[in-house]
PDB file of C-alpha atoms in Angstrom:
ATOM      1  CA  GLN D   1      -0.240  -0.221   0.203  1.00 32.00           C
ATOM      2  CA  VAL D   2       1.269   3.249  -1.030  1.00 36.00           C
ATOM      3  CA  ILE D   3       0.894   5.856   1.808  1.00 42.00           C
ATOM      4  CA  SER D   4       2.179   9.069   0.197  1.00 46.00           C
ATOM      5  CA  GLY D   5       3.551  10.079  -3.246  1.00 50.00           C
ATOM      6  CA  THR D   6       6.701  11.304  -1.941  1.00 56.00           C
ATOM      7  CA  PHE D   7       9.783   9.870   0.038  1.00 57.00           C
ATOM      8  CA  ALA D   8      10.471   9.352   3.652  1.00 60.00           C
ATOM      9  CA  ASP D   9      12.019  13.176   4.097  1.00 56.00           C
ATOM     10  CA  GLY D  10       9.674  15.234   2.041  1.00 61.00           C
ATOM     11  CA  LYS D  11       8.456  18.360   3.808  1.00 67.00           C
ATOM     12  CA  GLY D  12       5.661  17.508   5.790  1.00 70.00           C
ATOM     13  CA  GLU D  13       6.111  13.698   5.404  1.00 84.00           C
ATOM     14  CA  ALA D  14       6.100  11.700   8.762  1.00 88.00           C
ATOM     15  CA  LEU D  15      10.327  11.711   9.338  1.00 91.00           C
ATOM     16  CA  ALA D  16      10.713  15.342   8.504  1.00 91.00           C
ATOM     17  CA  ARG D  17       8.116  16.269  10.609  1.00 91.00           C
ATOM     18  CA  THR D  18       9.680  13.933  13.366  1.00 94.00           C
ATOM     19  CA  ILE D  19      12.705  15.280  13.387  1.00 95.00           C
ATOM     20  CA  ASP D  20      11.244  18.872  13.331  1.00 95.00           C
ATOM     21  CA  SER D  21       9.977  18.116  16.564  1.00 95.00           C
ATOM     22  CA  ILE D  22      13.295  17.008  17.643  1.00 96.00           C
ATOM     23  CA  ASN D  23      14.977  20.153  16.720  1.00 97.00           C
ATOM     24  CA  ALA D  24      12.335  22.508  18.316  1.00 96.00           C
ATOM     25  CA  ILE D  25      13.082  21.082  21.838  1.00 94.00           C
ATOM     26  CA  ASP D  26      15.420  23.194  23.988  1.00 92.00           C
ATOM     27  CA  LYS D  27      19.047  21.828  23.665  1.00 90.00           C
ATOM     28  CA  ASN D  28      19.132  22.031  27.492  1.00 91.00           C
ATOM     29  CA  HIS D  29      16.259  19.580  27.582  1.00 93.00           C
ATOM     30  CA  ILE D  30      17.006  16.822  24.977  1.00 94.00           C
ATOM     31  CA  ASN D  31      18.749  14.200  25.476  1.00 95.00           C
ATOM     32  CA  LEU D  32      20.159  12.610  21.772  1.00 96.00           C
ATOM     33  CA  TYR D  33      21.574   9.701  20.295  1.00 95.00           C
ATOM     34  CA  VAL D  34      22.500   9.387  16.315  1.00 95.00           C
ATOM     35  CA  TYR D  35      24.229   6.787  15.300  1.00 92.00           C
ATOM     36  CA  ASN D  36      24.905   5.085  11.775  1.00 90.00           C
ATOM     37  CA  ASP D  37      27.295   2.682  10.751  1.00 85.00           C
ATOM     38  CA  GLU D  38      28.470   4.874   7.675  1.00 84.00           C
ATOM     39  CA  TYR D  39      29.368   8.559   8.991  1.00 80.00           C
ATOM     40  CA  PRO D  40      27.256  10.925   7.128  1.00 82.00           C
ATOM     41  CA  THR D  41      30.066  12.966   5.720  1.00 72.00           C
ATOM     42  CA  GLU D  42      32.863  11.941   4.062  1.00 59.00           C
ATOM     43  CA  ASP D  43      35.457  13.405   6.285  1.00 59.00           C
ATOM     44  CA  ASP D  44      34.894  11.428   9.017  1.00 55.00           C
ATOM     45  CA  PRO D  45      36.370   8.202   9.262  1.00 55.00           C
ATOM     46  CA  ILE D  46      34.431   5.074   8.102  1.00 55.00           C
ATOM     47  CA  THR D  47      33.210   2.748  11.333  1.00 51.00           C
ATOM     48  CA  ALA D  48      35.373  -0.051  12.217  1.00 50.00           C
ATOM     49  CA  SER D  49      34.246  -3.461  11.957  1.00 52.00           C
ATOM     50  CA  GLN D  50      33.749  -3.995  15.225  1.00 63.00           C
ATOM     51  CA  ASN D  51      30.618  -1.892  15.198  1.00 70.00           C
ATOM     52  CA  ALA D  52      26.873  -2.724  14.508  1.00 73.00           C
ATOM     53  CA  HIS D  53      25.706  -2.198  11.062  1.00 81.00           C
ATOM     54  CA  ALA D  54      23.110  -0.297  13.048  1.00 86.00           C
ATOM     55  CA  LYS D  55      21.462   3.125  12.000  1.00 92.00           C
ATOM     56  CA  GLY D  56      19.052   5.254  14.413  1.00 94.00           C
ATOM     57  CA  ILE D  57      17.942   7.915  16.362  1.00 97.00           C
ATOM     58  CA  ILE D  58      17.012   8.401  19.952  1.00 96.00           C
ATOM     59  CA  ALA D  59      15.460  11.760  21.436  1.00 97.00           C
ATOM     60  CA  TYR D  60      14.492  11.849  24.852  1.00 96.00           C
ATOM     61  CA  ASP D  61      12.678  15.275  26.411  1.00 96.00           C
ATOM     62  CA  ASN D  62      13.476  15.393  29.768  1.00 92.00           C
ATOM     63  CA  ASP D  63      10.603  18.145  30.864  1.00 94.00           C
ATOM     64  CA  THR D  64       7.971  15.915  29.063  1.00 94.00           C
ATOM     65  CA  GLN D  65       9.484  12.284  29.935  1.00 94.00           C
ATOM     66  CA  SER D  66       8.796  11.413  26.399  1.00 94.00           C
ATOM     67  CA  GLY D  67      10.588  10.948  22.973  1.00 94.00           C
ATOM     68  CA  VAL D  68      10.972   8.688  19.854  1.00 96.00           C
ATOM     69  CA  TYR D  69      13.332   6.276  18.666  1.00 94.00           C
ATOM     70  CA  ILE D  70      13.764   6.262  15.012  1.00 95.00           C
ATOM     71  CA  MET D  71      15.211   2.756  13.301  1.00 92.00           C
ATOM     72  CA  HIS D  72      16.455   3.212  10.094  1.00 93.00           C
ATOM     73  CA  SER D  73      18.640   1.828   7.179  1.00 91.00           C
ATOM     74  CA  PHE D  74      19.738   4.959   5.921  1.00 91.00           C
ATOM     75  CA  PRO D  75      23.461   4.893   4.954  1.00 88.00           C
ATOM     76  CA  LYS D  76      24.991   8.260   6.049  1.00 89.00           C
ATOM     77  CA  PHE D  77      21.793   9.658   7.758  1.00 92.00           C
ATOM     78  CA  PRO D  78      21.339  12.223   9.184  1.00 94.00           C
ATOM     79  CA  THR D  79      23.869  14.436   9.476  1.00 93.00           C
ATOM     80  CA  VAL D  80      23.916  16.895  12.809  1.00 95.00           C
ATOM     81  CA  SER D  81      25.410  20.132  13.864  1.00 94.00           C
ATOM     82  CA  GLN D  82      27.802  19.312  16.340  1.00 91.00           C
ATOM     83  CA  SER D  83      27.438  22.465  17.545  1.00 91.00           C
ATOM     84  CA  THR D  84      23.872  22.825  17.900  1.00 93.00           C
ATOM     85  CA  GLY D  85      22.452  19.130  17.890  1.00 94.00           C
ATOM     86  CA  HIS D  86      20.607  20.187  15.114  1.00 96.00           C
ATOM     87  CA  ILE D  87      19.531  17.389  12.659  1.00 96.00           C
ATOM     88  CA  ASN D  88      19.249  17.765   9.317  1.00 94.00           C
ATOM     89  CA  THR D  89      15.741  16.144   7.242  1.00 91.00           C
ATOM     90  CA  ASP D  90      17.545  15.643   3.954  1.00 88.00           C
ATOM     91  CA  LEU D  91      18.329  12.270   3.110  1.00 86.00           C
ATOM     92  CA  PRO D  92      21.369  11.218   1.097  1.00 85.00           C
ATOM     93  CA  VAL D  93      20.862  10.059  -2.640  1.00 82.00           C
ATOM     94  CA  THR D  94      22.312   6.911  -1.513  1.00 81.00           C
ATOM     95  CA  THR D  95      19.109   6.508   0.401  1.00 82.00           C
ATOM     96  CA  ASN D  96      16.654   5.671  -3.093  1.00 79.00           C
ATOM     97  CA  ILE D  97      19.064   2.529  -3.662  1.00 82.00           C
ATOM     98  CA  TYR D  98      20.468   1.397   0.109  1.00 82.00           C
ATOM     99  CA  GLY D  99      17.330   2.756   2.412  1.00 82.00           C
ATOM    100  CA  GLN D 100      15.155   0.184   3.013  1.00 84.00           C
ATOM    101  CA  ASN D 101      12.933   0.274   6.193  1.00 88.00           C
ATOM    102  CA  LEU D 102      12.398   3.075   8.252  1.00 89.00           C
ATOM    103  CA  TYR D 103      10.848   2.529  11.908  1.00 90.00           C
ATOM    104  CA  CYS D 104       9.490   4.934  14.439  1.00 91.00           C
ATOM    105  CA  VAL D 105       8.401   4.399  18.139  1.00 89.00           C
ATOM    106  CA  SER D 106       7.381   6.932  20.791  1.00 91.00           C
ATOM    107  CA  LEU D 107       8.879   5.941  24.064  1.00 90.00           C
ATOM    108  CA  ASP D 108       8.426   6.798  27.645  1.00 91.00           C
ATOM    109  CA  ARG D 109      11.061   6.625  30.832  1.00 92.00           C
ATOM    110  CA  GLU D 110      10.235   2.746  30.546  1.00 89.00           C
ATOM    111  CA  ILE D 111      11.001   2.051  26.849  1.00 87.00           C
ATOM    112  CA  LEU D 112      14.229   4.337  27.191  1.00 90.00           C
ATOM    113  CA  GLN D 113      15.457   2.303  29.650  1.00 88.00           C
ATOM    114  CA  GLN D 114      14.663  -0.889  27.485  1.00 83.00           C
ATOM    115  CA  LEU D 115      16.157   0.573  24.348  1.00 83.00           C
ATOM    116  CA  LEU D 116      19.624   1.451  26.823  1.00 84.00           C
ATOM    117  CA  SER D 117      19.549  -2.060  28.058  1.00 80.00           C
ATOM    118  CA  TYR D 118      19.773  -3.725  24.180  1.00 79.00           C
ATOM    119  CA  LEU D 119      21.781  -1.223  22.762  1.00 81.00           C
ATOM    120  CA  PRO D 120      25.348  -2.142  24.404  1.00 80.00           C
ATOM    121  CA  LEU D 121      24.803  -5.129  22.981  1.00 78.00           C
ATOM    122  CA  GLU D 122      24.457  -3.856  19.556  1.00 78.00           C
ATOM    123  CA  LYS D 123      27.508  -1.823  19.544  1.00 79.00           C
ATOM    124  CA  PRO D 124      26.160   1.140  17.722  1.00 84.00           C
ATOM    125  CA  HIS D 125      28.697   3.425  16.482  1.00 84.00           C
ATOM    126  CA  ALA D 126      27.436   7.076  17.715  1.00 88.00           C
ATOM    127  CA  TYR D 127      28.759  10.474  16.147  1.00 90.00           C
ATOM    128  CA  TYR D 128      26.176  12.920  18.071  1.00 93.00           C
ATOM    129  CA  ALA D 129      25.532  12.104  21.882  1.00 93.00           C
ATOM    130  CA  SER D 130      24.260  14.713  24.540  1.00 94.00           C
ATOM    131  CA  GLY D 131      22.500  15.011  27.737  1.00 92.00           C
ATOM    132  CA  LEU D 132      22.100  11.324  29.455  1.00 89.00           C
ATOM    133  CA  PHE D 133      24.108   9.617  26.260  1.00 89.00           C
ATOM    134  CA  GLN D 134      27.516  11.416  26.615  1.00 87.00           C
ATOM    135  CA  ASN D 135      28.686   9.322  28.928  1.00 82.00           C
ATOM    136  CA  PHE D 136      26.765   6.150  27.609  1.00 78.00           C
ATOM    137  CA  HIS D 137      29.096   2.908  27.103  1.00 71.00           C
ATOM    138  CA  THR D 138      27.952   0.310  24.266  1.00 67.00           C
ATOM    139  CA  ASP D 139      30.308  -2.930  25.884  1.00 67.00           C
ATOM    140  CA  SER D 140      28.382  -5.985  26.370  1.00 65.00           C
ATOM    141  CA  LYS D 141      29.357  -9.405  26.557  1.00 69.00           C
ATOM    142  CA  ASP D 142      26.433 -11.050  26.004  1.00 70.00           C
ATOM    143  CA  ASN D 143      25.579 -12.716  22.482  1.00 72.00           C
ATOM    144  CA  TYR D 144      22.270 -11.630  21.662  1.00 69.00           C
ATOM    145  CA  THR D 145      19.048 -10.466  23.367  1.00 73.00           C
ATOM    146  CA  VAL D 146      15.507 -10.482  23.007  1.00 78.00           C
ATOM    147  CA  THR D 147      13.577  -7.291  24.127  1.00 76.00           C
ATOM    148  CA  GLN D 148       9.923  -7.224  24.491  1.00 79.00           C
ATOM    149  CA  PHE D 149       8.763  -3.373  24.278  1.00 76.00           C
ATOM    150  CA  ASN D 150       5.636  -2.258  25.760  1.00 77.00           C
ATOM    151  CA  LEU D 151       4.494   0.503  23.338  1.00 79.00           C
ATOM    152  CA  LEU D 152       2.726   3.640  24.535  1.00 80.00           C
ATOM    153  CA  ASN D 153      -0.786   1.637  23.492  1.00 84.00           C
ATOM    154  CA  GLY D 154      -0.353  -1.250  25.367  1.00 83.00           C
ATOM    155  CA  ASP D 155       0.643  -3.372  22.595  1.00 86.00           C
ATOM    156  CA  SER D 156       4.159  -5.238  22.992  1.00 85.00           C
ATOM    157  CA  GLN D 157       6.289  -5.833  20.283  1.00 82.00           C
ATOM    158  CA  TRP D 158       9.669  -8.076  20.071  1.00 81.00           C
ATOM    159  CA  LEU D 159      13.087  -7.079  18.803  1.00 79.00           C
ATOM    160  CA  LEU D 160      16.118  -9.305  18.950  1.00 75.00           C
ATOM    161  CA  THR D 161      19.376  -8.179  18.603  1.00 74.00           C
ATOM    162  CA  LYS D 162      22.693  -9.671  18.436  1.00 74.00           C
ATOM    163  CA  ASN D 163      26.620  -8.779  19.118  1.00 71.00           C
ATOM    164  CA  PRO D 164      28.008  -7.904  16.062  1.00 62.00           C
ATOM    165  CA  LYS D 165      30.957 -10.478  16.752  1.00 64.00           C
TER     166      LYS D 165
END
């Protein structure tokens, strides 16, 4: 089923609106974690092979105790201003070929804690971290985990995560 005639980053589309809402939060109140196994700029080094083939954005607002988790497959996305934390909504042109999925979940503190329990196993390669994520360590000796997420609407979903080794 085709939901829209434009791609995910089109102005007014769900991904752009979600990122715009993250950008609207005062940077003193947001915890932001952006990771991708392929850096968004060519000047950045390529991720070492011991890190996961994983891509995502986690944003959590301290004031509202809510946030969003975006898991995707878009190489080199997104670019983030290191000085302001502003996330650019433009997708790289390679996304038309290599971008296969986009999954977004609203989260509360409980779901955030579930994310923080499995992320060390995944060993994501973060290139921007603020707030509580600044000292977040992604080191785990486990081989895999199965995490059940209890979504805000009461539904549950399962996430299987394995160590990249």
